[in-house]
Amino acid sequence: MSEMVEIVDSLENRLSKLISKMQGLETTIQDLKQELNKANQNIQIQASEMESLKKQYEKLKIANSLLGSDENKRDTKLKINSLIREIDYCIAQLSD
């Protein structure tokens, strides 16, 4: 009978250790989920900043071309032609 009590005590001990380890792992999982969410938010913020900077760079290239730079003249002319086509399309739509 004493052996049975020792086995039960040993099992209870192991079970309580497993439960405490499980609780520790659950808190670790929660912490990691929070870190992941923060990292995803940072990625989204950086992606939007990068997109904004790309647009700003394109605007600066066009402005630089308009000021007389030969580097991006072709791109500027293509952009202007595209805008003119859009305006012509809008005028055609309005006159219909």
Tab-separated table of N, CA, C and O in Angstrom:
chain	number	residue	atom	x	y	z
A	1	MET	N	0.814	-1.187	0.000
A	1	MET	CA	0.000	0.000	0.000
A	1	MET	C	0.861	1.255	0.000
A	1	MET	O	0.528	2.228	-0.650
A	2	SER	N	1.960	1.209	0.730
A	2	SER	CA	2.870	2.334	0.804
A	2	SER	C	3.472	2.645	-0.567
A	2	SER	O	3.695	3.795	-0.910
A	3	GLU	N	3.694	1.587	-1.326
A	3	GLU	CA	4.221	1.765	-2.682
A	3	GLU	C	3.214	2.514	-3.552
A	3	GLU	O	3.590	3.351	-4.365
A	4	MET	N	1.957	2.149	-3.396
A	4	MET	CA	0.903	2.813	-4.160
A	4	MET	C	0.843	4.294	-3.838
A	4	MET	O	0.682	5.126	-4.733
A	5	VAL	N	0.976	4.641	-2.587
A	5	VAL	CA	0.928	6.027	-2.156
A	5	VAL	C	2.109	6.784	-2.750
A	5	VAL	O	1.969	7.918	-3.232
A	6	GLU	N	3.277	6.155	-2.757
A	6	GLU	CA	4.464	6.794	-3.332
A	6	GLU	C	4.295	7.010	-4.827
A	6	GLU	O	4.667	8.055	-5.367
A	7	ILE	N	3.728	6.018	-5.496
A	7	ILE	CA	3.492	6.145	-6.944
A	7	ILE	C	2.498	7.271	-7.215
A	7	ILE	O	2.702	8.101	-8.109
A	8	VAL	N	1.443	7.334	-6.443
A	8	VAL	CA	0.431	8.388	-6.617
A	8	VAL	C	1.056	9.757	-6.331
A	8	VAL	O	0.830	10.723	-7.073
A	9	ASP	N	1.845	9.832	-5.250
A	9	ASP	CA	2.518	11.097	-4.938
A	9	ASP	C	3.460	11.506	-6.065
A	9	ASP	O	3.537	12.682	-6.444
A	10	SER	N	4.193	10.526	-6.584
A	10	SER	CA	5.115	10.800	-7.691
A	10	SER	C	4.353	11.297	-8.917
A	10	SER	O	4.768	12.248	-9.581
A	11	LEU	N	3.233	10.656	-9.213
A	11	LEU	CA	2.413	11.075	-10.354
A	11	LEU	C	1.845	12.480	-10.133
A	11	LEU	O	1.815	13.300	-11.064
A	12	GLU	N	1.393	12.759	-8.926
A	12	GLU	CA	0.868	14.094	-8.628
A	12	GLU	C	1.956	15.144	-8.795
A	12	GLU	O	1.716	16.225	-9.339
A	13	ASN	N	3.146	14.805	-8.318
A	13	ASN	CA	4.294	15.711	-8.460
A	13	ASN	C	4.587	15.995	-9.928
A	13	ASN	O	4.763	17.150	-10.343
A	14	ARG	N	4.673	14.934	-10.696
A	14	ARG	CA	4.961	15.082	-12.138
A	14	ARG	C	3.851	15.862	-12.836
A	14	ARG	O	4.114	16.698	-13.697
A	15	LEU	N	2.618	15.559	-12.449
A	15	LEU	CA	1.486	16.253	-13.057
A	15	LEU	C	1.515	17.742	-12.735
A	15	LEU	O	1.284	18.583	-13.617
A	16	SER	N	1.818	18.099	-11.502
A	16	SER	CA	1.877	19.513	-11.140
A	16	SER	C	3.026	20.214	-11.866
A	16	SER	O	2.894	21.363	-12.291
A	17	LYS	N	4.149	19.500	-12.053
A	17	LYS	CA	5.268	20.077	-12.813
A	17	LYS	C	4.861	20.300	-14.267
A	17	LYS	O	5.182	21.333	-14.861
A	18	LEU	N	4.160	19.305	-14.832
A	18	LEU	CA	3.704	19.447	-16.218
A	18	LEU	C	2.725	20.610	-16.363
A	18	LEU	O	2.781	21.369	-17.334
A	19	ILE	N	1.834	20.747	-15.402
A	19	ILE	CA	0.856	21.836	-15.458
A	19	ILE	C	1.562	23.188	-15.369
A	19	ILE	O	1.243	24.117	-16.125
A	20	SER	N	2.541	23.295	-14.483
A	20	SER	CA	3.251	24.579	-14.366
A	20	SER	C	4.063	24.865	-15.631
A	20	SER	O	4.133	26.003	-16.089
A	21	LYS	N	4.663	23.827	-16.229
A	21	LYS	CA	5.379	24.024	-17.493
A	21	LYS	C	4.414	24.454	-18.594
A	21	LYS	O	4.722	25.328	-19.406
A	22	MET	N	3.240	23.833	-18.614
A	22	MET	CA	2.235	24.177	-19.613
A	22	MET	C	1.790	25.628	-19.465
A	22	MET	O	1.664	26.366	-20.448
A	23	GLN	N	1.585	26.062	-18.233
A	23	GLN	CA	1.191	27.453	-17.994
A	23	GLN	C	2.307	28.405	-18.427
A	23	GLN	O	2.038	29.463	-19.012
A	24	GLY	N	3.537	28.027	-18.136
A	24	GLY	CA	4.665	28.848	-18.580
A	24	GLY	C	4.730	28.942	-20.088
A	24	GLY	O	4.992	30.015	-20.653
A	25	LEU	N	4.494	27.815	-20.766
A	25	LEU	CA	4.500	27.820	-22.227
A	25	LEU	C	3.346	28.641	-22.784
A	25	LEU	O	3.495	29.314	-23.812
A	26	GLU	N	2.204	28.610	-22.132
A	26	GLU	CA	1.063	29.412	-22.595
A	26	GLU	C	1.372	30.904	-22.498
A	26	GLU	O	1.041	31.669	-23.409
A	27	THR	N	2.015	31.314	-21.400
A	27	THR	CA	2.379	32.737	-21.290
A	27	THR	C	3.439	33.095	-22.326
A	27	THR	O	3.402	34.177	-22.907
A	28	THR	N	4.365	32.174	-22.587
A	28	THR	CA	5.375	32.418	-23.624
A	28	THR	C	4.706	32.565	-24.980
A	28	THR	O	5.075	33.440	-25.777
A	29	ILE	N	3.725	31.726	-25.252
A	29	ILE	CA	2.994	31.794	-26.522
A	29	ILE	C	2.289	33.139	-26.647
A	29	ILE	O	2.326	33.778	-27.715
A	30	GLN	N	1.658	33.589	-25.585
A	30	GLN	CA	0.969	34.885	-25.612
A	30	GLN	C	1.959	36.017	-25.877
A	30	GLN	O	1.678	36.929	-26.671
A	31	ASP	N	3.116	35.951	-25.212
A	31	ASP	CA	4.139	36.978	-25.430
A	31	ASP	C	4.619	36.976	-26.872
A	31	ASP	O	4.791	38.035	-27.496
A	32	LEU	N	4.832	35.786	-27.410
A	32	LEU	CA	5.295	35.678	-28.795
A	32	LEU	C	4.233	36.172	-29.778
A	32	LEU	O	4.555	36.806	-30.788
A	33	LYS	N	2.971	35.909	-29.471
A	33	LYS	CA	1.892	36.414	-30.330
A	33	LYS	C	1.870	37.939	-30.322
A	33	LYS	O	1.681	38.570	-31.369
A	34	GLN	N	2.069	38.537	-29.154
A	34	GLN	CA	2.104	39.996	-29.070
A	34	GLN	C	3.294	40.549	-29.856
A	34	GLN	O	3.158	41.546	-30.573
A	35	GLU	N	4.445	39.894	-29.736
A	35	GLU	CA	5.624	40.340	-30.500
A	35	GLU	C	5.366	40.231	-31.989
A	35	GLU	O	5.753	41.112	-32.765
A	36	LEU	N	4.730	39.144	-32.402
A	36	LEU	CA	4.417	38.950	-33.813
A	36	LEU	C	3.475	40.033	-34.319
A	36	LEU	O	3.668	40.578	-35.412
A	37	ASN	N	2.463	40.367	-33.528
A	37	ASN	CA	1.533	41.433	-33.916
A	37	ASN	C	2.255	42.769	-34.057
A	37	ASN	O	2.015	43.517	-35.008
A	38	LYS	N	3.148	43.059	-33.109
A	38	LYS	CA	3.915	44.309	-33.192
A	38	LYS	C	4.801	44.315	-34.428
A	38	LYS	O	4.919	45.332	-35.116
A	39	ALA	N	5.432	43.175	-34.710
A	39	ALA	CA	6.293	43.088	-35.894
A	39	ALA	C	5.483	43.273	-37.172
A	39	ALA	O	5.918	43.970	-38.101
A	40	ASN	N	4.290	42.682	-37.223
A	40	ASN	CA	3.431	42.843	-38.398
A	40	ASN	C	2.993	44.293	-38.570
A	40	ASN	O	2.933	44.809	-39.687
A	41	GLN	N	2.695	44.960	-37.459
A	41	GLN	CA	2.325	46.372	-37.528
A	41	GLN	C	3.496	47.200	-38.041
A	41	GLN	O	3.311	48.102	-38.874
A	42	ASN	N	4.700	46.905	-37.550
A	42	ASN	CA	5.887	47.619	-38.028
A	42	ASN	C	6.094	47.399	-39.517
A	42	ASN	O	6.444	48.331	-40.247
A	43	ILE	N	5.888	46.176	-39.969
A	43	ILE	CA	6.045	45.869	-41.394
A	43	ILE	C	5.052	46.671	-42.216
A	43	ILE	O	5.401	47.241	-43.256
A	44	GLN	N	3.806	46.745	-41.760
A	44	GLN	CA	2.793	47.512	-42.487
A	44	GLN	C	3.131	48.995	-42.512
A	44	GLN	O	2.990	49.659	-43.542
A	45	ILE	N	3.592	49.519	-41.391
A	45	ILE	CA	3.964	50.933	-41.326
A	45	ILE	C	5.125	51.207	-42.266
A	45	ILE	O	5.116	52.181	-43.034
A	46	GLN	N	6.132	50.334	-42.238
A	46	GLN	CA	7.298	50.536	-43.093
A	46	GLN	C	6.940	50.385	-44.560
A	46	GLN	O	7.466	51.106	-45.414
A	47	ALA	N	6.031	49.476	-44.873
A	47	ALA	CA	5.607	49.306	-46.266
A	47	ALA	C	4.890	50.552	-46.770
A	47	ALA	O	5.122	51.002	-47.905
A	48	SER	N	4.040	51.127	-45.931
A	48	SER	CA	3.334	52.338	-46.362
A	48	SER	C	4.302	53.517	-46.481
A	48	SER	O	4.186	54.332	-47.403
A	49	GLU	N	5.270	53.589	-45.568
A	49	GLU	CA	6.283	54.643	-45.673
A	49	GLU	C	7.103	54.476	-46.938
A	49	GLU	O	7.416	55.458	-47.623
A	50	MET	N	7.448	53.237	-47.242
A	50	MET	CA	8.228	52.976	-48.450
A	50	MET	C	7.442	53.372	-49.701
A	50	MET	O	7.986	53.988	-50.620
A	51	GLU	N	6.154	53.054	-49.714
A	51	GLU	CA	5.317	53.423	-50.857
A	51	GLU	C	5.223	54.939	-50.991
A	51	GLU	O	5.312	55.482	-52.094
A	52	SER	N	5.088	55.608	-49.881
A	52	SER	CA	5.026	57.065	-49.888
A	52	SER	C	6.340	57.656	-50.406
A	52	SER	O	6.334	58.597	-51.211
A	53	LEU	N	7.441	57.098	-49.960
A	53	LEU	CA	8.743	57.589	-50.415
A	53	LEU	C	8.959	57.321	-51.900
A	53	LEU	O	9.557	58.149	-52.601
A	54	LYS	N	8.451	56.192	-52.388
A	54	LYS	CA	8.564	55.896	-53.825
A	54	LYS	C	7.796	56.945	-54.640
A	54	LYS	O	8.290	57.440	-55.653
A	55	LYS	N	6.577	57.263	-54.170
A	55	LYS	CA	5.780	58.270	-54.881
A	55	LYS	C	6.472	59.626	-54.849
A	55	LYS	O	6.518	60.332	-55.855
A	56	GLN	N	7.015	59.950	-53.694
A	56	GLN	CA	7.721	61.221	-53.553
A	56	GLN	C	8.939	61.263	-54.475
A	56	GLN	O	9.224	62.281	-55.108
A	57	TYR	N	9.649	60.150	-54.577
A	57	TYR	CA	10.816	60.073	-55.445
A	57	TYR	C	10.424	60.274	-56.903
A	57	TYR	O	11.084	60.993	-57.651
A	58	GLU	N	9.311	59.646	-57.305
A	58	GLU	CA	8.847	59.807	-58.681
A	58	GLU	C	8.482	61.267	-58.966
A	58	GLU	O	8.806	61.808	-60.028
A	59	LYS	N	7.826	61.901	-58.007
A	59	LYS	CA	7.468	63.317	-58.177
A	59	LYS	C	8.722	64.174	-58.299
A	59	LYS	O	8.781	65.098	-59.113
A	60	LEU	N	9.713	63.875	-57.498
A	60	LEU	CA	10.961	64.635	-57.556
A	60	LEU	C	11.683	64.425	-58.884
A	60	LEU	O	12.283	65.360	-59.425
A	61	LYS	N	11.632	63.201	-59.404
A	61	LYS	CA	12.245	62.939	-60.709
A	61	LYS	C	11.577	63.773	-61.789
A	61	LYS	O	12.237	64.382	-62.629
A	62	ILE	N	10.239	63.829	-61.758
A	62	ILE	CA	9.500	64.596	-62.761
A	62	ILE	C	9.805	66.083	-62.610
A	62	ILE	O	10.057	66.785	-63.597
A	63	ALA	N	9.807	66.560	-61.379
A	63	ALA	CA	10.101	67.977	-61.149
A	63	ALA	C	11.512	68.303	-61.611
A	63	ALA	O	11.747	69.362	-62.217
A	64	ASN	N	12.439	67.414	-61.362
A	64	ASN	CA	13.819	67.620	-61.790
A	64	ASN	C	13.914	67.671	-63.312
A	64	ASN	O	14.653	68.484	-63.871
A	65	SER	N	13.165	66.820	-63.978
A	65	SER	CA	13.160	66.827	-65.438
A	65	SER	C	12.572	68.121	-65.982
A	65	SER	O	13.051	68.666	-66.978
A	66	LEU	N	11.500	68.596	-65.326
A	66	LEU	CA	10.874	69.837	-65.778
A	66	LEU	C	11.802	71.035	-65.595
A	66	LEU	O	11.702	72.017	-66.318
A	67	LEU	N	12.694	70.928	-64.634
A	67	LEU	CA	13.618	72.028	-64.379
A	67	LEU	C	14.824	72.017	-65.320
A	67	LEU	O	15.657	72.898	-65.249
A	68	GLY	N	14.896	71.012	-66.165
A	68	GLY	CA	15.949	71.024	-67.165
A	68	GLY	C	16.913	69.862	-67.108
A	68	GLY	O	17.852	69.815	-67.885
A	69	SER	N	16.712	68.933	-66.245
A	69	SER	CA	17.598	67.782	-66.176
A	69	SER	C	17.320	66.848	-67.347
A	69	SER	O	16.180	66.590	-67.688
A	70	ASP	N	18.364	66.350	-67.962
A	70	ASP	CA	18.199	65.456	-69.113
A	70	ASP	C	18.024	63.994	-68.702
A	70	ASP	O	17.656	63.167	-69.519
A	71	GLU	N	18.270	63.677	-67.455
A	71	GLU	CA	18.240	62.284	-66.998
A	71	GLU	C	16.873	61.627	-67.203
A	71	GLU	O	16.786	60.525	-67.710
A	72	ASN	N	15.825	62.285	-66.791
A	72	ASN	CA	14.506	61.662	-66.771
A	72	ASN	C	13.528	62.330	-67.723
A	72	ASN	O	12.329	62.257	-67.525
A	73	LYS	N	14.033	62.973	-68.751
A	73	LYS	CA	13.149	63.693	-69.672
A	73	LYS	C	12.159	62.760	-70.351
A	73	LYS	O	10.987	63.093	-70.501
A	74	ARG	N	12.640	61.599	-70.747
A	74	ARG	CA	11.771	60.643	-71.447
A	74	ARG	C	10.617	60.236	-70.540
A	74	ARG	O	9.462	60.227	-70.968
A	75	ASP	N	10.925	59.901	-69.299
A	75	ASP	CA	9.870	59.504	-68.358
A	75	ASP	C	8.877	60.641	-68.144
A	75	ASP	O	7.666	60.421	-68.067
A	76	THR	N	9.383	61.847	-68.052
A	76	THR	CA	8.516	63.003	-67.839
A	76	THR	C	7.597	63.206	-69.038
A	76	THR	O	6.400	63.453	-68.879
A	77	LYS	N	8.160	63.103	-70.234
A	77	LYS	CA	7.339	63.262	-71.439
A	77	LYS	C	6.255	62.194	-71.494
A	77	LYS	O	5.093	62.490	-71.825
A	78	LEU	N	6.612	60.957	-71.143
A	78	LEU	CA	5.623	59.882	-71.144
A	78	LEU	C	4.522	60.146	-70.114
A	78	LEU	O	3.339	59.922	-70.377
A	79	LYS	N	4.902	60.637	-68.964
A	79	LYS	CA	3.927	60.943	-67.918
A	79	LYS	C	3.001	62.078	-68.360
A	79	LYS	O	1.782	62.008	-68.184
A	80	ILE	N	3.580	63.110	-68.941
A	80	ILE	CA	2.774	64.238	-69.423
A	80	ILE	C	1.816	63.778	-70.518
A	80	ILE	O	0.636	64.143	-70.522
A	81	ASN	N	2.308	62.952	-71.450
A	81	ASN	CA	1.442	62.437	-72.517
A	81	ASN	C	0.308	61.595	-71.936
A	81	ASN	O	-0.838	61.669	-72.407
A	82	SER	N	0.636	60.812	-70.927
A	82	SER	CA	-0.393	59.998	-70.273
A	82	SER	C	-1.447	60.894	-69.625
A	82	SER	O	-2.658	60.634	-69.740
A	83	LEU	N	-1.021	61.937	-68.955
A	83	LEU	CA	-1.964	62.869	-68.330
A	83	LEU	C	-2.823	63.574	-69.372
A	83	LEU	O	-4.026	63.771	-69.177
A	84	ILE	N	-2.218	63.953	-70.481
A	84	ILE	CA	-2.969	64.616	-71.558
A	84	ILE	C	-4.029	63.676	-72.118
A	84	ILE	O	-5.169	64.075	-72.363
A	85	ARG	N	-3.654	62.395	-72.307
A	85	ARG	CA	-4.641	61.420	-72.799
A	85	ARG	C	-5.795	61.270	-71.812
A	85	ARG	O	-6.960	61.193	-72.214
A	86	GLU	N	-5.493	61.245	-70.525
A	86	GLU	CA	-6.546	61.138	-69.515
A	86	GLU	C	-7.461	62.357	-69.558
A	86	GLU	O	-8.690	62.235	-69.467
A	87	ILE	N	-6.883	63.536	-69.707
A	87	ILE	CA	-7.678	64.767	-69.778
A	87	ILE	C	-8.556	64.752	-71.029
A	87	ILE	O	-9.747	65.096	-70.966
A	88	ASP	N	-7.976	64.336	-72.165
A	88	ASP	CA	-8.756	64.247	-73.402
A	88	ASP	C	-9.919	63.273	-73.243
A	88	ASP	O	-11.036	63.528	-73.709
A	89	TYR	N	-9.675	62.169	-72.592
A	89	TYR	CA	-10.730	61.165	-72.366
A	89	TYR	C	-11.847	61.763	-71.509
A	89	TYR	O	-13.021	61.585	-71.797
A	90	CYS	N	-11.448	62.497	-70.466
A	90	CYS	CA	-12.446	63.123	-69.585
A	90	CYS	C	-13.258	64.157	-70.343
A	90	CYS	O	-14.482	64.252	-70.187
A	91	ILE	N	-12.616	64.943	-71.190
A	91	ILE	CA	-13.310	65.961	-71.983
A	91	ILE	C	-14.294	65.279	-72.937
A	91	ILE	O	-15.433	65.734	-73.087
A	92	ALA	N	-13.844	64.171	-73.543
A	92	ALA	CA	-14.728	63.442	-74.457
A	92	ALA	C	-15.942	62.904	-73.732
A	92	ALA	O	-17.069	62.927	-74.240
A	93	GLN	N	-15.724	62.406	-72.508
A	93	GLN	CA	-16.832	61.874	-71.693
A	93	GLN	C	-17.813	62.998	-71.351
A	93	GLN	O	-19.025	62.784	-71.346
A	94	LEU	N	-17.282	64.173	-71.023
A	94	LEU	CA	-18.141	65.277	-70.651
A	94	LEU	C	-18.949	65.812	-71.824
A	94	LEU	O	-20.081	66.274	-71.657
A	95	SER	N	-18.363	65.763	-72.998
A	95	SER	CA	-19.059	66.322	-74.166
A	95	SER	C	-20.112	65.379	-74.716
A	95	SER	O	-20.947	65.792	-75.502
A	96	ASP	N	-20.095	64.107	-74.300
A	96	ASP	CA	-21.110	63.165	-74.773
A	96	ASP	C	-22.410	63.344	-74.130
A	96	ASP	O	-23.046	63.784	-73.458
